[in-house]
Structures are given as C-alpha cells and as structure tokens.
PDB file of C-alpha atoms and ligand atoms in Angstrom:
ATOM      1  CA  UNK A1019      69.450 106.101 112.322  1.00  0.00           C
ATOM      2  CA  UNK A1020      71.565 104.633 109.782  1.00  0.00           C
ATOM      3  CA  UNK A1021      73.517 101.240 110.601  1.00  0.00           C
ATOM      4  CA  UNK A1022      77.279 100.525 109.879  1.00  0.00           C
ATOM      5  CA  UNK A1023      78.823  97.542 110.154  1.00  0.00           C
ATOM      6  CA  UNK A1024      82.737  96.501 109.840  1.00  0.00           C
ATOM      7  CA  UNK A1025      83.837  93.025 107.813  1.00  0.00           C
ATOM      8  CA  UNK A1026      87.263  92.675 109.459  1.00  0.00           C
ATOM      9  CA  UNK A1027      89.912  90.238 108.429  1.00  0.00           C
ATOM     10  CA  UNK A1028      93.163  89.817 106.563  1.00  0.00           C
ATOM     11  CA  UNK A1029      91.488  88.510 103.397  1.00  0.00           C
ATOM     12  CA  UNK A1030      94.895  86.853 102.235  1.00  0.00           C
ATOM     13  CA  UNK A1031      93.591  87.052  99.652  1.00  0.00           C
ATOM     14  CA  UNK A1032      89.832  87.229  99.298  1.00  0.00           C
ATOM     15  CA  UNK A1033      88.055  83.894  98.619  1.00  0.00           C
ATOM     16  CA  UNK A1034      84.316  83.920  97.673  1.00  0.00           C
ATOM     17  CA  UNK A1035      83.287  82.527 100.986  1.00  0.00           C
ATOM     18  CA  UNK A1036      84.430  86.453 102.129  1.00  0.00           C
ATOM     19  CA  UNK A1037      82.341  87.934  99.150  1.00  0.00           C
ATOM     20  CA  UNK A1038      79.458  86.207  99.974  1.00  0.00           C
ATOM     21  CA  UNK A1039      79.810  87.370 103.789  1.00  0.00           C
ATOM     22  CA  UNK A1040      80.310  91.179 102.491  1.00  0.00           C
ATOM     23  CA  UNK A1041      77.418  91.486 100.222  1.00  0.00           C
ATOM     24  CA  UNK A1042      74.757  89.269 103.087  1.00  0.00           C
ATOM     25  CA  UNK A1043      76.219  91.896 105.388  1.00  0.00           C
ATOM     26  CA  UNK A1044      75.426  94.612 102.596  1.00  0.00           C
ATOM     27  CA  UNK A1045      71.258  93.479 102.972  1.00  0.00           C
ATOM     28  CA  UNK A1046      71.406  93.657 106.630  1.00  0.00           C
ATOM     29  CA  UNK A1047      73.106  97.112 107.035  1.00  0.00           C
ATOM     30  CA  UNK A1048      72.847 100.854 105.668  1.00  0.00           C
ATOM     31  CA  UNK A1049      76.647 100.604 104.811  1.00  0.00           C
ATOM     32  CA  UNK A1050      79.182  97.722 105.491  1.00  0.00           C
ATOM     33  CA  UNK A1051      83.106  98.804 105.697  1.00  0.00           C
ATOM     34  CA  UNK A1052      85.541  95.722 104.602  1.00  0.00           C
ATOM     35  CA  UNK A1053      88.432  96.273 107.074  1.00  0.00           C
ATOM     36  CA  UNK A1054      91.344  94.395 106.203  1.00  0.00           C
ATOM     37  CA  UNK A1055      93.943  93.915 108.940  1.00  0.00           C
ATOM     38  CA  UNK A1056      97.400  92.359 109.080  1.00  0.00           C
ATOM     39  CA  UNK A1057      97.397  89.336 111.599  1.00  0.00           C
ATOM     40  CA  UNK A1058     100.039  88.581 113.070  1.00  0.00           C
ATOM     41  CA  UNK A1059      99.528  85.124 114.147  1.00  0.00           C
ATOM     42  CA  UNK A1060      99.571  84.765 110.242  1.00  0.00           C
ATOM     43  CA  UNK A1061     101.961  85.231 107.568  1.00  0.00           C
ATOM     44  CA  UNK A1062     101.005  86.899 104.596  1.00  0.00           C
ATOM     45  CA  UNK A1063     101.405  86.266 100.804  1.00  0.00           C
ATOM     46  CA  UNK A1064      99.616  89.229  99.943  1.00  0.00           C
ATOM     47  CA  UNK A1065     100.908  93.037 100.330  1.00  0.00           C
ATOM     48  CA  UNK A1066      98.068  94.530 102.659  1.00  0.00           C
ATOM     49  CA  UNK A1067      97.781  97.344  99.590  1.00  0.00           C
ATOM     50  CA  UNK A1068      97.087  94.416  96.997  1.00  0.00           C
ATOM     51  CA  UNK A1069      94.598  92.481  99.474  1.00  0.00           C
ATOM     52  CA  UNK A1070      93.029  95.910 100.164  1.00  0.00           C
ATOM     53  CA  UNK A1071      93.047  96.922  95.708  1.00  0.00           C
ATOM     54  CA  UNK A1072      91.635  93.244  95.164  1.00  0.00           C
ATOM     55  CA  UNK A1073      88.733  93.332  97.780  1.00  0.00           C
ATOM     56  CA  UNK A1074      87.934  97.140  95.959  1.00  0.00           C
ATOM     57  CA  UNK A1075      87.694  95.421  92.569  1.00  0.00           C
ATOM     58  CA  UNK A1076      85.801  92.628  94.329  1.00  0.00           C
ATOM     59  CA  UNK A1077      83.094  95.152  95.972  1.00  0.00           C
ATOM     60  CA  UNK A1078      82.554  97.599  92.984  1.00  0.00           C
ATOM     61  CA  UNK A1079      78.942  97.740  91.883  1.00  0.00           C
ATOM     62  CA  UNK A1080      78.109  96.843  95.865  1.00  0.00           C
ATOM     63  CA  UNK A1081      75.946  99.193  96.839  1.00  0.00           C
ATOM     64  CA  UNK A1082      77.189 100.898 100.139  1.00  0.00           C
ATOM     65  CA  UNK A1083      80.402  98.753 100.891  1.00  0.00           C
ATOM     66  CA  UNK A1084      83.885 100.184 100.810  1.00  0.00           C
ATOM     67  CA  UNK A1085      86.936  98.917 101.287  1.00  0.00           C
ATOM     68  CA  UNK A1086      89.472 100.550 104.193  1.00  0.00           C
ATOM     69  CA  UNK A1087      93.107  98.884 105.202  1.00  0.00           C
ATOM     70  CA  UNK A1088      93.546  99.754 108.917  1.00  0.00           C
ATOM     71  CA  UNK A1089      97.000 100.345 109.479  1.00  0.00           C
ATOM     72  CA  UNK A1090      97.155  99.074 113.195  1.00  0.00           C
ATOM     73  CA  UNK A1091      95.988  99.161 116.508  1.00  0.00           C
ATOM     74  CA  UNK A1092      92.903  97.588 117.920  1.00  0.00           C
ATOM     75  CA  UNK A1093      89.440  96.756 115.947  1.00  0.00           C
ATOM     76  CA  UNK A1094      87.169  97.959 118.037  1.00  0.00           C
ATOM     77  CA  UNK A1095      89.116 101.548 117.486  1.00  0.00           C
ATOM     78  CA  UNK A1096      88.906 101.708 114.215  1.00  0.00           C
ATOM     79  CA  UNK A1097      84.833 100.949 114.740  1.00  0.00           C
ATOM     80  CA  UNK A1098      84.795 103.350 116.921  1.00  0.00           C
ATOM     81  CA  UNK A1099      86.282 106.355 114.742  1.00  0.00           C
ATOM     82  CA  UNK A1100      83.585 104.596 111.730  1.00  0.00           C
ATOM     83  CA  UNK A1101      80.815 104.429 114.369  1.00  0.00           C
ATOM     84  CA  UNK A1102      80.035 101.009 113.450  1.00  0.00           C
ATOM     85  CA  UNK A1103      77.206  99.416 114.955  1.00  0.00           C
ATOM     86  CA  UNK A1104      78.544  96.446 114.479  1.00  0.00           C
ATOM     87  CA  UNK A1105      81.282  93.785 113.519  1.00  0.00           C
ATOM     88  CA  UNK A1106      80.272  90.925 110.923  1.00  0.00           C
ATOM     89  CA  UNK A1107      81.751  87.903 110.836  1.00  0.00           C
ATOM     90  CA  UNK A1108      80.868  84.718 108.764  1.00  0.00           C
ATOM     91  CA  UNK A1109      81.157  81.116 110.698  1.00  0.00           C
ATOM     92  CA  UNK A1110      81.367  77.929 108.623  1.00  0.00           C
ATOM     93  CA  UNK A1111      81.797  75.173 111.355  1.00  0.00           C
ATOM     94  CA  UNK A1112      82.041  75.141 115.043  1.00  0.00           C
ATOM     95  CA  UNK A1113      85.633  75.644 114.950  1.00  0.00           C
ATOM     96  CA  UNK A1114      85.385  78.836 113.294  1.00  0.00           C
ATOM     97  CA  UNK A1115      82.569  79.590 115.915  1.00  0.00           C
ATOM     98  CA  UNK A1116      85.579  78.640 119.004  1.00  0.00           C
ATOM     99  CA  UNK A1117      88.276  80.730 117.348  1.00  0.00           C
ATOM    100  CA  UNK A1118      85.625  83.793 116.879  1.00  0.00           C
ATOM    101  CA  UNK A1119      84.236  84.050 120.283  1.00  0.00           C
ATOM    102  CA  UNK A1120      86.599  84.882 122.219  1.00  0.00           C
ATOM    103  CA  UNK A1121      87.125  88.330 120.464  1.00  0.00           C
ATOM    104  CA  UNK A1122      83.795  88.784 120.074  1.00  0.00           C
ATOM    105  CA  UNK A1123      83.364  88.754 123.729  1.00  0.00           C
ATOM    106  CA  UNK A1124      86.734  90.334 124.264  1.00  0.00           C
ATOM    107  CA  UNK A1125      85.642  92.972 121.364  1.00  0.00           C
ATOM    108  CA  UNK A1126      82.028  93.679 123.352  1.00  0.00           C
ATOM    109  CA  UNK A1127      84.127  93.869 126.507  1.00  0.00           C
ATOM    110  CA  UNK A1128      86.120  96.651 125.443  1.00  0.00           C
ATOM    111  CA  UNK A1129      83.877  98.521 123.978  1.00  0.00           C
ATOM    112  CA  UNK A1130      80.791  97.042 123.832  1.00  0.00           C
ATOM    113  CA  UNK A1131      80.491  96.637 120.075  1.00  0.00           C
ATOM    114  CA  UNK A1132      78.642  93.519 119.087  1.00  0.00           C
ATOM    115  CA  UNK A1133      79.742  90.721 116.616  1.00  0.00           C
ATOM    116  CA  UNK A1134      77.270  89.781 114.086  1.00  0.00           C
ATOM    117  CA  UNK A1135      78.029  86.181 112.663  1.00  0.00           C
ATOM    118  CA  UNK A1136      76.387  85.025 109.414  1.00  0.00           C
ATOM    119  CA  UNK A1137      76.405  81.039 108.914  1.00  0.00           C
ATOM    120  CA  UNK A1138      78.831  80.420 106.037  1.00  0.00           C
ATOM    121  CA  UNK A1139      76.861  79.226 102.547  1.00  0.00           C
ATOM    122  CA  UNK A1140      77.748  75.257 102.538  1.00  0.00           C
ATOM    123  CA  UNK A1141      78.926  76.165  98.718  1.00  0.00           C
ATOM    124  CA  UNK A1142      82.056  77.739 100.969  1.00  0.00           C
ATOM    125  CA  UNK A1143      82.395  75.359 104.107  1.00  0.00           C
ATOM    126  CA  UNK A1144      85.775  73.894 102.602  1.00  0.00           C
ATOM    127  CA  UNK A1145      87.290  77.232 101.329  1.00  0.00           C
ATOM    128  CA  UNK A1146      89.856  79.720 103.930  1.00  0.00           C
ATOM    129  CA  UNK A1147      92.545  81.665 102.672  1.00  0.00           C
ATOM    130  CA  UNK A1148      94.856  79.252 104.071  1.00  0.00           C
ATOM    131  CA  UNK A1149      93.408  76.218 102.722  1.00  0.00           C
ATOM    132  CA  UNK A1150      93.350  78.121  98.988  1.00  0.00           C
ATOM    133  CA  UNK A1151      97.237  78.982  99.583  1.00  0.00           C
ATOM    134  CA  UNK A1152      98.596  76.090 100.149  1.00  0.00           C
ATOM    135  CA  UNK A1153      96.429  73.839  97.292  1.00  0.00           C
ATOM    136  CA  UNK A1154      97.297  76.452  94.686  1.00  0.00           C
ATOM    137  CA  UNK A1155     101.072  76.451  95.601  1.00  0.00           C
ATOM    138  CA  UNK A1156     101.077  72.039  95.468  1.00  0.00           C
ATOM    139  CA  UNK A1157      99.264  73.124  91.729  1.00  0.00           C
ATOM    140  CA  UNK A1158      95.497  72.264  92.444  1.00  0.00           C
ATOM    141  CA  UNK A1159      92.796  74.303  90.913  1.00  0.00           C
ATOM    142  CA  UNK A1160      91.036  76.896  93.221  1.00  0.00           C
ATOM    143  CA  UNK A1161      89.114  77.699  90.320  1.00  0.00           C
ATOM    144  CA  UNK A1162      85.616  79.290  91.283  1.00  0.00           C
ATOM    145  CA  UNK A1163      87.090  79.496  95.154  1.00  0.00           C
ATOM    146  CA  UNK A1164      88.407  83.033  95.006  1.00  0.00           C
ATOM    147  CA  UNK A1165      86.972  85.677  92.713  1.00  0.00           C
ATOM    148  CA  UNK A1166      88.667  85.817  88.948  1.00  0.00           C
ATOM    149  CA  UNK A1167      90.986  88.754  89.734  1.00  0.00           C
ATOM    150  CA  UNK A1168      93.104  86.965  92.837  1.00  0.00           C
ATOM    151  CA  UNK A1169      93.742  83.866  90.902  1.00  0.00           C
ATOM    152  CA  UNK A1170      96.264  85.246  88.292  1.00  0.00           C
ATOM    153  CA  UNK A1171      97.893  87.303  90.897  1.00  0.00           C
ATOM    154  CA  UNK A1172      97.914  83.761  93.792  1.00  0.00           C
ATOM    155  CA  UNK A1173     100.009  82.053  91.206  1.00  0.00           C
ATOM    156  CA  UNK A1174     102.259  84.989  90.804  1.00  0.00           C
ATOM    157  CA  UNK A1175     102.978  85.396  94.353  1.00  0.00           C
ATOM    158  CA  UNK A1176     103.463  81.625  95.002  1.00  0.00           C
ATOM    159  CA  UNK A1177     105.907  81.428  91.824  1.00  0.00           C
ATOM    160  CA  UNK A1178     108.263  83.610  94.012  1.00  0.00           C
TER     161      UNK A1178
HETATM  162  O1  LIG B 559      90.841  86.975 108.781  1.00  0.00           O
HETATM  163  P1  LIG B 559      91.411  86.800 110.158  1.00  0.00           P
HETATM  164  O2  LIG B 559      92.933  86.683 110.090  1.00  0.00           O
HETATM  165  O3  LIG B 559      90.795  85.665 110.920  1.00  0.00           O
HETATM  166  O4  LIG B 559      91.049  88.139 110.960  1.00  0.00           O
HETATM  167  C1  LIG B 559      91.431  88.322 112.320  1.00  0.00           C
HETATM  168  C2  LIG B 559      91.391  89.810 112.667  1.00  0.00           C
HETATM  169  C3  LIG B 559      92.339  90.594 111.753  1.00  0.00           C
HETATM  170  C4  LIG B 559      89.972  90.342 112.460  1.00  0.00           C
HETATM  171  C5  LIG B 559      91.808  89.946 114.167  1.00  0.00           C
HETATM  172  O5  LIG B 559      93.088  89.434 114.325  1.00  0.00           O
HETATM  173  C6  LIG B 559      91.756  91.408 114.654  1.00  0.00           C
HETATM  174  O6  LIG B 559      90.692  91.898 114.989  1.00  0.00           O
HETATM  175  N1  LIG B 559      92.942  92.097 114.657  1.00  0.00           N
HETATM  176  C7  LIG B 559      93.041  93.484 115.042  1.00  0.00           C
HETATM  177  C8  LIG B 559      93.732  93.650 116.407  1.00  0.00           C
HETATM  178  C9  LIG B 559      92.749  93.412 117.524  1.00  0.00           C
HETATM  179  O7  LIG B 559      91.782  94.138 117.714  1.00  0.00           O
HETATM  180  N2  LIG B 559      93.007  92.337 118.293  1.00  0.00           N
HETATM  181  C10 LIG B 559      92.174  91.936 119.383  1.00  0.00           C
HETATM  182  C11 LIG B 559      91.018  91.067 118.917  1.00  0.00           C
HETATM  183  S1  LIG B 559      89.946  90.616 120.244  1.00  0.00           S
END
C-alpha cells in the first residue's frame, strides 16, 4: 500500500523552515502533496497562484511531491478526495505545538485522518512567514530564510 501525506498551509510565502518540512515528509512517505490554503485568520501578501508557482519551483527535482492550491472548503476533504494517509505538520516550539492541536484533534475527529508533526530543524526555530514579512518590509535581510526565488518577488510585493 502506498502512503500519501498532505503539507497544508498558506506558505505566505514559503520560508525554508517549510522546505525542510516538505522534503523530511518526502523520506517518510510514498508521495507528499503541498496543499496551500488561504487562511483567513491571516492576511495575505502573496496571490494564492504565486504562493502555489513558488512552492512548484521550490519542490522541482523532489522526488514524489507536488504542489496543489485547494480552492476552499475543509482539509480533511481535500485529503479525503487525495486519500492521504496523513497530514504533516512541522512544530518549532510549544506554541506552535498549542496552536496545531486543536485541528489535529478536530481534523482526526472529523474524519479520522491523523496529523504527523516533524520537530522543526533549530536552523529554522526563529523563521514564520509572518516574522519574514514584517523584517523584510522594516528593510532587514531574510537572506538564506526563504528559498532564492521568494526573495526578489517579497520585496516587490512589500514595495506596493
Ligand atoms: O500555514 P497556516 O496558515 O498555519 O495553515 C493553516 C491551515 C491553512 C492549514 C488551516 O487554517 C486549515 O486547515 N484551513 C483549511 C480549513 C479547515 O479545514 N479548517 C479547519 C481546521 S481544524
């Protein structure tokens, strides 16, 4: 039986700490599907089709990872109509860990799909989407935080 697993999240934009989730996932399962969602707890700075053209730049040359934008609707649907086995989700801290359990368990309730998590590489404790957004837009360097490709296009967006 071959194993699937879904990496969801609104990747807003990628950062490495993501990359090294999706290709840790990529040893542990036959096939890992990137699913990036909008959130809507969060704005975005991204267009969902740029996040979704980065992260496929990002994962080429990964064997047996794509990248699919899910348009709506609930996540354990969309694992559902992949037949994932599983979501995977990387934790750096314990905060991470109290903002990610409750939809795990919510997730399993529904359906009974199980979340995964991966302890975040230390290299990648300080680095969220967020965090990268808002040091690049005050001018710091996120150099070597996000992969090559999203850094000419995060000062683009935050010039406008
Ligand atoms: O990268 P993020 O923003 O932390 O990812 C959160 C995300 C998109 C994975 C979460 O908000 C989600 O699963 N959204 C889809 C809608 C859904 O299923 N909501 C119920 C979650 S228990």
């Amino acid at each position: 039986m071959r194993h699937l697993a879904v990496c969801p999240g609104s990747f807003d934009p990628v950062t490495n700490g993501h990359v090294d989730i999706v290709r840790r996932a990529a040893t542990l399962f036959d096939q890992v599907v990137v699913a990036v969602l909008g959130n809507p707890a969060k704005s975005g700075l991204f267009p969902l089709d740029e996040r979704v053209e980065l992260l496929r730049h990002v994962v080429d040359g990964m064997d047996g990872v794509r990248v699919e934008s899910v348009g709506g609707g609930l996540l354990v649907d969309y694992c559902r109509s992949v037949g994932a086995s599983a979501i995977v989700k990387g934790l750096r801290s314990g905060n991470d860990y109290a903002y990610e359990l409750p939809m795990a368990l919510m997730n399993r309730h529904l359906t009974g799909v199980e979340t995964v998590f991966l302890p975040g590489d230390p290299r990648f404790e300080h680095v969220s989407s967020s965090l990268v957004k808002e040091v690049a837009g005050h001018g710091g360097d996120v150099t070597g935080l996000v992969p090559d490709a999203v850094l000419p296009r995060l000062l683009a967006h935050l010039a406008h």
